[in-house]
Amino acid sequence: MTSQSRPPRIYTLVPAFAGTLLGALIAAAPASAAIAPDVAHSPNAEDMRTAYWVMLFLGSVVILGLIGGLLVAVRRFRSTGRADEPRRLTAGRGIVAKVAGALSAFVLAIFIFGVIVSDGVKQATAEEGTEEIDVKAIGQQWLWRFEYPAQAEGSFSEGIATIFSYSELVVPVDTKINLSIDSTDVIHSWFVPALGPQVWAVPGEITETSFIADEEGLYHGRSTVLSGSAYPTMRASVKVVSADEYEDYVAGQNAALSEGQAAVQEAGLAEEEE
Amino acid sequence: MAPPTIAERRPEVVTRRVAAGRAGWHVSATSADHKEVAKLFLGTSLTFLAVAVLAFVLTRIHLITPDSTIFRPEIFSRISTASMTSITVLFAVPFVLGVLGYIVPLQIGARGVALPRLNQLAYWLYAAGTLVFFVSFLYTVPESGLSPLPPLSDDVYSPQHGIDAWIGGVGLATLGFVCWAINMVATLKNMRAPGMAWRRAPVLAWAARVVSYVVLVTGPAMIAGLTMLAIDRNFGGVFFDAGEDGEPILFAHLSWLYFTGIHTIMVVFALAVISEIVPTFSRKPLFSHSAVTMSLVAVGVLGTLAWMVNLYAAPIAEGFTFFAMLMALALLVPIGLIYAIWTLTMWEGAVSTRAPLTLAIASAVALALGLGGQWITSVVGAGLLLENTVAAQQDTILVIVGFVLAGFAALHYWLPKMTGRTVADGPAKAAAFLIVLSASVYGLMMFFAGLAGQPVDVHRYFEDDGVSTLNLFAAIASVFLLIGIFLELANLVRSYGAGRPVGHDPWRGSTLEWFALSPPPAHNFDAIPDVRSPEPLRDIREAIREREATFVPPEPLPASAPPEVGVPDPGDEAGMSDEAVAVDAPTASPDDIVAGEKADGSDSDSDEEVEPADEAQPEEGRAASDEPHEGADLDTEDSEGPGAGSDPESQQESASQPGEGSDPTDTGESGDGSSVS
């Protein structure tokens, strides 16, 4: 019953706790990521970064404004005596309409900004003359299958099969990659932060996105939709290589495919002979 | 088991003693009194708050190391599913229904609710839902996260019956919420006190209205979705089967509409509770009552319509994503306005930082962080970067934490009404600091981790993701969060039966629930006053004050026989003076109070208006006919500044509370231990 008048001991723990956590925060920040997302390597990914940074700034201002006003009011007009009865303000309500109007205008401006910056963020806008490659990305529990176009003319696979790879997508640099995303089982999500937005892979529905990688390298992504027990391993990587290396890769895959199909055919013939 | 009655009942109020032979639990379980039902809602939902927080901390502890082997993957998914379902469906909504179901009928001056048995059915449907969901722990727990999206949740990929239990549990609980909402809408429409036009209805009553309609829109949608999913799973349906021209995304829409509705309910409730507490504890009226209530409506509409912000990555047309973005961005207008009004309400007020206000401010801080984060994510470009990562999830968790703090604030504020006892301030303030601080640290850590690409719902991550340290600190913060929440829960439980007894109006509130006794009798009010402003109880006090100021005894009273005077509230002894007692004495009768209030409302001091208040029909028409008085009412408000400031008048207020006045022999805290209530 005395807790009203005498603050309990746990109060003394609060500053200590705050200090510990603040220290932890400072220690943790350099140890790993900061507030910057992965560096963008595709035009639409850059648009996403723009939206993120502008909104992070505006959002922080808004949050600080909302909280700050309250805390200042509490601190400044804190009262311990019971006797003081403050004035009842009945005038000055015009400010409500002004605040609402200002906020509405602010929101409208941000909406327009959001539409402009987000329009077509799912697709990378290419300059004139950029080469394009259509790749199918097919999600399944718990890996990605990529099907490349049948480019190798005259090869065994022409018109019959396309070359494919699992988990790692190999694409040439500075080329627009049009991804058609599909799923053969449950809902997955294609998300390589450096190369563009996340896009769901929904069975029975082809979703599309594209990217233009501006630098060679290996970019990692992961699915963000729960897809079953091995969902954390549902990852993807995109290997961006030079145009020459890409041609070599395609040729190698084609050769391997022809070889494999020939072997299968041989086995089939042998079976027939029996 | 209801707490022992503190206030003496008036002799004719004997209805509850007729059943004195029954045990407390029997009364609670069978009573259709909205207060008993609401207490069941509150008790059950707080249990699931504890369950959800425990499960949440278990998942965070599991994630301290990258390739954790504490739980097997499916066990982890079960724990996290239980946590997320508990915090949303089994805690958040029923808790809101409990607080609103108890307080709102009192606030609008109703003697009960319109459809009491439907209200009771609502609780038992919800209770059955919790049972169905947790019975699944006996065979297979659902493993599909907060919202089991088909095809993952259909019979091919989840052949165990955990999902069926989830469907049954959530479906039954939601059916209960819908029943509750029907009753609340009917109650609010038909049972408001005479004179309580909608513009005079308290903020929490408006919140109840908004919450009811949100439930009525989103609940049936979810029930439809669950039914389709159940048919798909058990009876060969193809609603969500893409192979048979079904539409898997449909379930995502329906379930996100529902969960966004729950999110909206949490926000509306928290904003309303803080809007009730801030004026009371700054001793000023809400800066603009109508702006707050309209903003709550706007939050309800915009928040619910913004459900597609969770589906930016899904195959929906770009126009829909921009629509959702507009709705989510526009939420800043009503919410920012409400924050501004809180600040303006406290400005130049006498702010008393008792536990309800401290918890309310802590809640406002957590809500601002969470809603601000969601506001950032709602721009499509940023959303496609952050959505479905832990960076977006932590926004939701901060909103939930803000909601929990607002819930605690509401309990601190209104438990004295429910039990007649206060809840201890000290532990609550410590818990408020702990919770808001640890939640912010958790949020910051998860924000970084999300930017580094940690998705939601994962049971493991990899060493080279660079998020191990962040997850470690997040786990530590979540443990402190658990300590804070459990500290406050323990405080509430302890104070429920053993808190310091206070009077009927410990905070000098200005809405009608403080007119009732604490705890209120089954019929809530002996007399229902007419309402002339959004602050009816303040008007009543004002009327009494004016009458006493002009009271001249016809001749000096004989010194030997002063009328018996009620002992003042223990919490208010500071305000007592001999003068106040002496002036108080002649007015201590409920009839006088009602008559006085009515006289005040009609702008005259005559006692001739003797229309019995309890027979007045609280109809819309009646409310509308009161409008001509509005001008007079405003005049009174303008002219009362100096009167309110002068000392002796404000002091006698504590001695002339209507609740005590209702029984001249009331001794304040003569605990009536024998009454079963």
PDB file of C-alpha atoms in Angstrom, chain A residues 62-270:
ATOM      1  CA  VAL A  62       7.332  12.731 -38.142  1.00  0.00           C
ATOM      2  CA  ILE A  63       8.084  10.276 -35.324  1.00  0.00           C
ATOM      3  CA  LEU A  64      10.266  12.769 -33.478  1.00  0.00           C
ATOM      4  CA  GLY A  65       7.609  15.440 -33.915  1.00  0.00           C
ATOM      5  CA  LEU A  66       4.812  13.257 -32.560  1.00  0.00           C
ATOM      6  CA  ILE A  67       6.798  12.004 -29.578  1.00  0.00           C
ATOM      7  CA  GLY A  68       8.611  15.264 -28.917  1.00  0.00           C
ATOM      8  CA  GLY A  69       5.457  17.334 -28.563  1.00  0.00           C
ATOM      9  CA  LEU A  70       4.012  14.917 -26.027  1.00  0.00           C
ATOM     10  CA  LEU A  71       7.155  14.639 -23.943  1.00  0.00           C
ATOM     11  CA  VAL A  72       7.685  18.395 -23.877  1.00  0.00           C
ATOM     12  CA  ALA A  73       4.086  18.916 -22.781  1.00  0.00           C
ATOM     13  CA  VAL A  74       4.373  16.317 -20.022  1.00  0.00           C
ATOM     14  CA  ARG A  75       7.638  17.727 -18.740  1.00  0.00           C
ATOM     15  CA  ARG A  76       6.669  21.334 -18.896  1.00  0.00           C
ATOM     16  CA  PHE A  77       3.208  21.130 -17.387  1.00  0.00           C
ATOM     17  CA  ARG A  78       3.789  18.431 -14.855  1.00  0.00           C
ATOM     18  CA  SER A  79       2.061  19.199 -11.621  1.00  0.00           C
ATOM     19  CA  THR A  80       2.181  17.551  -8.235  1.00  0.00           C
ATOM     20  CA  GLY A  81      -0.288  19.663  -6.295  1.00  0.00           C
ATOM     21  CA  ARG A  82      -3.956  18.865  -6.339  1.00  0.00           C
ATOM     22  CA  ALA A  83      -5.143  22.405  -5.916  1.00  0.00           C
ATOM     23  CA  ASP A  84      -4.311  23.895  -9.253  1.00  0.00           C
ATOM     24  CA  GLU A  85      -7.191  23.778 -11.650  1.00  0.00           C
ATOM     25  CA  PRO A  86      -5.985  24.860 -15.080  1.00  0.00           C
ATOM     26  CA  ARG A  87      -7.835  27.111 -17.404  1.00  0.00           C
ATOM     27  CA  ARG A  88     -10.297  25.391 -19.693  1.00  0.00           C
ATOM     28  CA  LEU A  89      -9.295  26.442 -23.143  1.00  0.00           C
ATOM     29  CA  THR A  90     -12.303  26.921 -25.310  1.00  0.00           C
ATOM     30  CA  ALA A  91     -10.770  29.159 -27.918  1.00  0.00           C
ATOM     31  CA  GLY A  92      -8.084  28.420 -30.475  1.00  0.00           C
ATOM     32  CA  ARG A  93      -9.695  25.311 -31.935  1.00  0.00           C
ATOM     33  CA  GLY A  94      -9.080  26.729 -35.382  1.00  0.00           C
ATOM     34  CA  ILE A  95      -5.636  25.206 -35.123  1.00  0.00           C
ATOM     35  CA  VAL A  96      -7.178  21.754 -35.527  1.00  0.00           C
ATOM     36  CA  ALA A  97      -8.297  22.504 -39.063  1.00  0.00           C
ATOM     37  CA  LYS A  98      -4.920  24.029 -39.847  1.00  0.00           C
ATOM     38  CA  VAL A  99      -3.024  20.979 -38.571  1.00  0.00           C
ATOM     39  CA  ALA A 100      -5.327  18.651 -40.504  1.00  0.00           C
ATOM     40  CA  GLY A 101      -4.934  20.722 -43.658  1.00  0.00           C
ATOM     41  CA  ALA A 102      -1.160  20.881 -43.385  1.00  0.00           C
ATOM     42  CA  LEU A 103      -0.926  17.134 -42.757  1.00  0.00           C
ATOM     43  CA  SER A 104      -3.218  16.417 -45.709  1.00  0.00           C
ATOM     44  CA  ALA A 105      -1.122  18.538 -48.038  1.00  0.00           C
ATOM     45  CA  PHE A 106       2.027  16.839 -46.732  1.00  0.00           C
ATOM     46  CA  VAL A 107       0.522  13.391 -47.282  1.00  0.00           C
ATOM     47  CA  LEU A 108      -0.649  14.290 -50.764  1.00  0.00           C
ATOM     48  CA  ALA A 109       2.825  15.503 -51.687  1.00  0.00           C
ATOM     49  CA  ILE A 110       4.349  12.279 -50.405  1.00  0.00           C
ATOM     50  CA  PHE A 111       1.779  10.228 -52.246  1.00  0.00           C
ATOM     51  CA  ILE A 112       2.707  11.937 -55.504  1.00  0.00           C
ATOM     52  CA  PHE A 113       6.367  11.392 -54.748  1.00  0.00           C
ATOM     53  CA  GLY A 114       5.630   7.766 -53.922  1.00  0.00           C
ATOM     54  CA  VAL A 115       3.771   7.194 -57.154  1.00  0.00           C
ATOM     55  CA  ILE A 116       6.518   8.787 -59.211  1.00  0.00           C
ATOM     56  CA  VAL A 117       9.360   6.947 -57.519  1.00  0.00           C
ATOM     57  CA  SER A 118       7.534   3.630 -57.357  1.00  0.00           C
ATOM     58  CA  ASP A 119       5.983   3.645 -60.788  1.00  0.00           C
ATOM     59  CA  GLY A 120       7.490   0.784 -62.691  1.00  0.00           C
ATOM     60  CA  VAL A 121       9.759  -0.166 -59.818  1.00  0.00           C
ATOM     61  CA  LYS A 122       8.918  -3.771 -60.566  1.00  0.00           C
ATOM     62  CA  GLN A 123      10.449  -3.332 -64.015  1.00  0.00           C
ATOM     63  CA  ALA A 124      13.846  -1.865 -64.785  1.00  0.00           C
ATOM     64  CA  THR A 125      13.694   0.826 -67.436  1.00  0.00           C
ATOM     65  CA  ALA A 126      16.339   0.150 -70.041  1.00  0.00           C
ATOM     66  CA  GLU A 127      18.025   2.618 -72.357  1.00  0.00           C
ATOM     67  CA  GLU A 128      17.526   2.278 -76.080  1.00  0.00           C
ATOM     68  CA  GLY A 129      19.401  -0.604 -77.572  1.00  0.00           C
ATOM     69  CA  THR A 130      19.944  -2.574 -74.398  1.00  0.00           C
ATOM     70  CA  GLU A 131      19.927  -6.269 -75.094  1.00  0.00           C
ATOM     71  CA  GLU A 132      17.246  -8.290 -73.411  1.00  0.00           C
ATOM     72  CA  ILE A 133      17.159 -11.877 -72.228  1.00  0.00           C
ATOM     73  CA  ASP A 134      14.014 -13.665 -71.055  1.00  0.00           C
ATOM     74  CA  VAL A 135      14.570 -16.059 -68.200  1.00  0.00           C
ATOM     75  CA  LYS A 136      12.010 -18.183 -66.410  1.00  0.00           C
ATOM     76  CA  ALA A 137      12.435 -18.494 -62.649  1.00  0.00           C
ATOM     77  CA  ILE A 138      10.415 -21.325 -61.193  1.00  0.00           C
ATOM     78  CA  GLY A 139      10.140 -21.632 -57.454  1.00  0.00           C
ATOM     79  CA  GLN A 140       9.690 -24.983 -55.799  1.00  0.00           C
ATOM     80  CA  GLN A 141      10.209 -26.268 -52.276  1.00  0.00           C
ATOM     81  CA  TRP A 142      13.022 -25.150 -51.601  1.00  0.00           C
ATOM     82  CA  LEU A 143      15.078 -23.984 -54.538  1.00  0.00           C
ATOM     83  CA  TRP A 144      14.824 -22.028 -57.735  1.00  0.00           C
ATOM     84  CA  ARG A 145      15.054 -23.438 -61.227  1.00  0.00           C
ATOM     85  CA  PHE A 146      16.085 -21.054 -63.970  1.00  0.00           C
ATOM     86  CA  GLU A 147      15.286 -21.753 -67.606  1.00  0.00           C
ATOM     87  CA  TYR A 148      17.245 -19.825 -70.175  1.00  0.00           C
ATOM     88  CA  PRO A 149      16.088 -19.177 -73.709  1.00  0.00           C
ATOM     89  CA  ALA A 150      17.119 -21.712 -76.351  1.00  0.00           C
ATOM     90  CA  GLN A 151      19.758 -19.566 -77.931  1.00  0.00           C
ATOM     91  CA  ALA A 152      22.243 -22.118 -79.078  1.00  0.00           C
ATOM     92  CA  GLU A 153      21.239 -22.402 -82.673  1.00  0.00           C
ATOM     93  CA  GLY A 154      21.998 -25.658 -84.375  1.00  0.00           C
ATOM     94  CA  SER A 155      22.618 -27.388 -81.130  1.00  0.00           C
ATOM     95  CA  PHE A 156      20.908 -30.542 -80.128  1.00  0.00           C
ATOM     96  CA  SER A 157      18.589 -28.714 -77.781  1.00  0.00           C
ATOM     97  CA  GLU A 158      17.252 -26.211 -80.304  1.00  0.00           C
ATOM     98  CA  GLY A 159      13.501 -26.025 -80.156  1.00  0.00           C
ATOM     99  CA  ILE A 160      13.288 -29.053 -77.915  1.00  0.00           C
ATOM    100  CA  ALA A 161      14.655 -28.019 -74.585  1.00  0.00           C
ATOM    101  CA  THR A 162      16.126 -25.000 -72.978  1.00  0.00           C
ATOM    102  CA  ILE A 163      19.198 -24.958 -70.870  1.00  0.00           C
ATOM    103  CA  PHE A 164      18.585 -24.577 -67.180  1.00  0.00           C
ATOM    104  CA  SER A 165      20.291 -24.170 -63.831  1.00  0.00           C
ATOM    105  CA  TYR A 166      19.323 -24.522 -60.185  1.00  0.00           C
ATOM    106  CA  SER A 167      19.794 -22.020 -57.382  1.00  0.00           C
ATOM    107  CA  GLU A 168      22.254 -19.847 -59.288  1.00  0.00           C
ATOM    108  CA  LEU A 169      21.170 -17.610 -62.117  1.00  0.00           C
ATOM    109  CA  VAL A 170      23.973 -16.622 -64.480  1.00  0.00           C
ATOM    110  CA  VAL A 171      23.374 -13.477 -66.524  1.00  0.00           C
ATOM    111  CA  PRO A 172      25.453 -11.025 -68.531  1.00  0.00           C
ATOM    112  CA  VAL A 173      26.174  -7.558 -67.228  1.00  0.00           C
ATOM    113  CA  ASP A 174      24.391  -4.456 -68.612  1.00  0.00           C
ATOM    114  CA  THR A 175      21.664  -6.564 -70.135  1.00  0.00           C
ATOM    115  CA  LYS A 176      18.001  -6.364 -69.263  1.00  0.00           C
ATOM    116  CA  ILE A 177      16.929  -9.631 -67.726  1.00  0.00           C
ATOM    117  CA  ASN A 178      13.173 -10.196 -67.938  1.00  0.00           C
ATOM    118  CA  LEU A 179      12.195 -12.699 -65.284  1.00  0.00           C
ATOM    119  CA  SER A 180       8.948 -14.618 -65.577  1.00  0.00           C
ATOM    120  CA  ILE A 181       8.345 -16.034 -62.148  1.00  0.00           C
ATOM    121  CA  ASP A 182       6.226 -19.062 -61.484  1.00  0.00           C
ATOM    122  CA  SER A 183       5.828 -21.663 -58.799  1.00  0.00           C
ATOM    123  CA  THR A 184       5.127 -25.354 -59.043  1.00  0.00           C
ATOM    124  CA  ASP A 185       3.949 -25.830 -55.461  1.00  0.00           C
ATOM    125  CA  VAL A 186       3.400 -23.149 -52.822  1.00  0.00           C
ATOM    126  CA  ILE A 187       3.873 -19.387 -52.739  1.00  0.00           C
ATOM    127  CA  HIS A 188       7.487 -18.232 -52.742  1.00  0.00           C
ATOM    128  CA  SER A 189       9.062 -14.851 -53.122  1.00  0.00           C
ATOM    129  CA  TRP A 190      11.871 -13.791 -55.426  1.00  0.00           C
ATOM    130  CA  PHE A 191      13.933 -11.173 -53.658  1.00  0.00           C
ATOM    131  CA  VAL A 192      17.505 -10.145 -54.468  1.00  0.00           C
ATOM    132  CA  PRO A 193      17.771  -6.805 -52.633  1.00  0.00           C
ATOM    133  CA  ALA A 194      20.617  -5.456 -54.760  1.00  0.00           C
ATOM    134  CA  LEU A 195      18.791  -6.143 -58.016  1.00  0.00           C
ATOM    135  CA  GLY A 196      15.237  -5.021 -57.446  1.00  0.00           C
ATOM    136  CA  PRO A 197      11.971  -5.623 -55.646  1.00  0.00           C
ATOM    137  CA  GLN A 198      10.514  -8.743 -54.150  1.00  0.00           C
ATOM    138  CA  VAL A 199       7.980 -10.495 -56.305  1.00  0.00           C
ATOM    139  CA  TRP A 200       5.800 -13.384 -55.280  1.00  0.00           C
ATOM    140  CA  ALA A 201       5.883 -16.655 -57.153  1.00  0.00           C
ATOM    141  CA  VAL A 202       2.299 -17.874 -57.111  1.00  0.00           C
ATOM    142  CA  PRO A 203       1.291 -21.216 -58.594  1.00  0.00           C
ATOM    143  CA  GLY A 204      -0.848 -20.808 -61.670  1.00  0.00           C
ATOM    144  CA  GLU A 205       0.088 -17.200 -62.192  1.00  0.00           C
ATOM    145  CA  ILE A 206       3.128 -15.773 -63.967  1.00  0.00           C
ATOM    146  CA  THR A 207       4.544 -12.696 -62.283  1.00  0.00           C
ATOM    147  CA  GLU A 208       7.160 -10.548 -63.908  1.00  0.00           C
ATOM    148  CA  THR A 209      10.082  -8.403 -62.907  1.00  0.00           C
ATOM    149  CA  SER A 210      13.312  -7.333 -64.532  1.00  0.00           C
ATOM    150  CA  PHE A 211      16.708  -5.981 -63.663  1.00  0.00           C
ATOM    151  CA  ILE A 212      19.788  -4.616 -65.356  1.00  0.00           C
ATOM    152  CA  ALA A 213      22.883  -5.468 -63.366  1.00  0.00           C
ATOM    153  CA  ASP A 214      25.502  -2.760 -63.704  1.00  0.00           C
ATOM    154  CA  GLU A 215      28.430  -4.649 -62.212  1.00  0.00           C
ATOM    155  CA  GLU A 216      29.790  -8.154 -62.319  1.00  0.00           C
ATOM    156  CA  GLY A 217      29.595 -10.097 -59.108  1.00  0.00           C
ATOM    157  CA  LEU A 218      27.562 -12.503 -57.034  1.00  0.00           C
ATOM    158  CA  TYR A 219      24.308 -11.212 -55.527  1.00  0.00           C
ATOM    159  CA  HIS A 220      22.369 -13.113 -52.915  1.00  0.00           C
ATOM    160  CA  GLY A 221      18.673 -13.261 -52.319  1.00  0.00           C
ATOM    161  CA  ARG A 222      16.184 -15.178 -50.252  1.00  0.00           C
ATOM    162  CA  SER A 223      12.532 -16.028 -50.250  1.00  0.00           C
ATOM    163  CA  THR A 224      10.467 -14.023 -47.776  1.00  0.00           C
ATOM    164  CA  VAL A 225       7.274 -16.068 -47.744  1.00  0.00           C
ATOM    165  CA  LEU A 226       6.959 -19.026 -45.401  1.00  0.00           C
ATOM    166  CA  SER A 227       7.000 -22.119 -47.571  1.00  0.00           C
ATOM    167  CA  GLY A 228       7.462 -25.023 -45.221  1.00  0.00           C
ATOM    168  CA  SER A 229      10.074 -26.557 -43.014  1.00  0.00           C
ATOM    169  CA  ALA A 230      13.186 -25.786 -45.094  1.00  0.00           C
ATOM    170  CA  TYR A 231      12.066 -22.280 -45.955  1.00  0.00           C
ATOM    171  CA  PRO A 232      15.214 -20.521 -44.615  1.00  0.00           C
ATOM    172  CA  THR A 233      17.285 -22.392 -47.180  1.00  0.00           C
ATOM    173  CA  MET A 234      15.089 -21.167 -50.008  1.00  0.00           C
ATOM    174  CA  ARG A 235      17.783 -18.882 -51.306  1.00  0.00           C
ATOM    175  CA  ALA A 236      18.871 -17.703 -54.692  1.00  0.00           C
ATOM    176  CA  SER A 237      21.974 -16.118 -56.071  1.00  0.00           C
ATOM    177  CA  VAL A 238      22.541 -14.181 -59.231  1.00  0.00           C
ATOM    178  CA  LYS A 239      25.966 -14.375 -60.816  1.00  0.00           C
ATOM    179  CA  VAL A 240      26.546 -11.433 -63.097  1.00  0.00           C
ATOM    180  CA  VAL A 241      29.319 -12.068 -65.628  1.00  0.00           C
ATOM    181  CA  SER A 242      30.661 -10.376 -68.729  1.00  0.00           C
ATOM    182  CA  ALA A 243      28.998 -11.011 -72.064  1.00  0.00           C
ATOM    183  CA  ASP A 244      31.811 -13.311 -73.205  1.00  0.00           C
ATOM    184  CA  GLU A 245      31.723 -15.372 -70.052  1.00  0.00           C
ATOM    185  CA  TYR A 246      27.973 -15.656 -70.446  1.00  0.00           C
ATOM    186  CA  GLU A 247      28.347 -17.031 -73.968  1.00  0.00           C
ATOM    187  CA  ASP A 248      30.869 -19.546 -72.686  1.00  0.00           C
ATOM    188  CA  TYR A 249      28.465 -20.498 -69.940  1.00  0.00           C
ATOM    189  CA  VAL A 250      25.604 -21.021 -72.369  1.00  0.00           C
ATOM    190  CA  ALA A 251      27.794 -23.041 -74.679  1.00  0.00           C
ATOM    191  CA  GLY A 252      28.993 -25.181 -71.788  1.00  0.00           C
ATOM    192  CA  GLN A 253      25.460 -25.783 -70.577  1.00  0.00           C
ATOM    193  CA  ASN A 254      24.346 -26.632 -74.108  1.00  0.00           C
ATOM    194  CA  ALA A 255      27.156 -29.083 -74.528  1.00  0.00           C
ATOM    195  CA  ALA A 256      26.397 -30.695 -71.223  1.00  0.00           C
ATOM    196  CA  LEU A 257      22.733 -30.868 -72.139  1.00  0.00           C
ATOM    197  CA  SER A 258      23.441 -32.441 -75.519  1.00  0.00           C
ATOM    198  CA  GLU A 259      25.750 -34.909 -73.912  1.00  0.00           C
ATOM    199  CA  GLY A 260      23.200 -35.820 -71.319  1.00  0.00           C
ATOM    200  CA  GLN A 261      20.409 -36.169 -73.833  1.00  0.00           C
ATOM    201  CA  ALA A 262      22.576 -38.267 -76.079  1.00  0.00           C
ATOM    202  CA  ALA A 263      23.360 -40.541 -73.186  1.00  0.00           C
ATOM    203  CA  VAL A 264      19.685 -40.832 -72.375  1.00  0.00           C
ATOM    204  CA  GLN A 265      18.903 -41.583 -75.995  1.00  0.00           C
ATOM    205  CA  GLU A 266      21.574 -44.222 -76.142  1.00  0.00           C
ATOM    206  CA  ALA A 267      20.254 -45.829 -73.043  1.00  0.00           C
ATOM    207  CA  GLY A 268      16.802 -45.758 -74.520  1.00  0.00           C
ATOM    208  CA  LEU A 269      17.996 -47.371 -77.755  1.00  0.00           C
ATOM    209  CA  ALA A 270      19.826 -50.007 -75.801  1.00  0.00           C
TER     210      ALA A 270
END
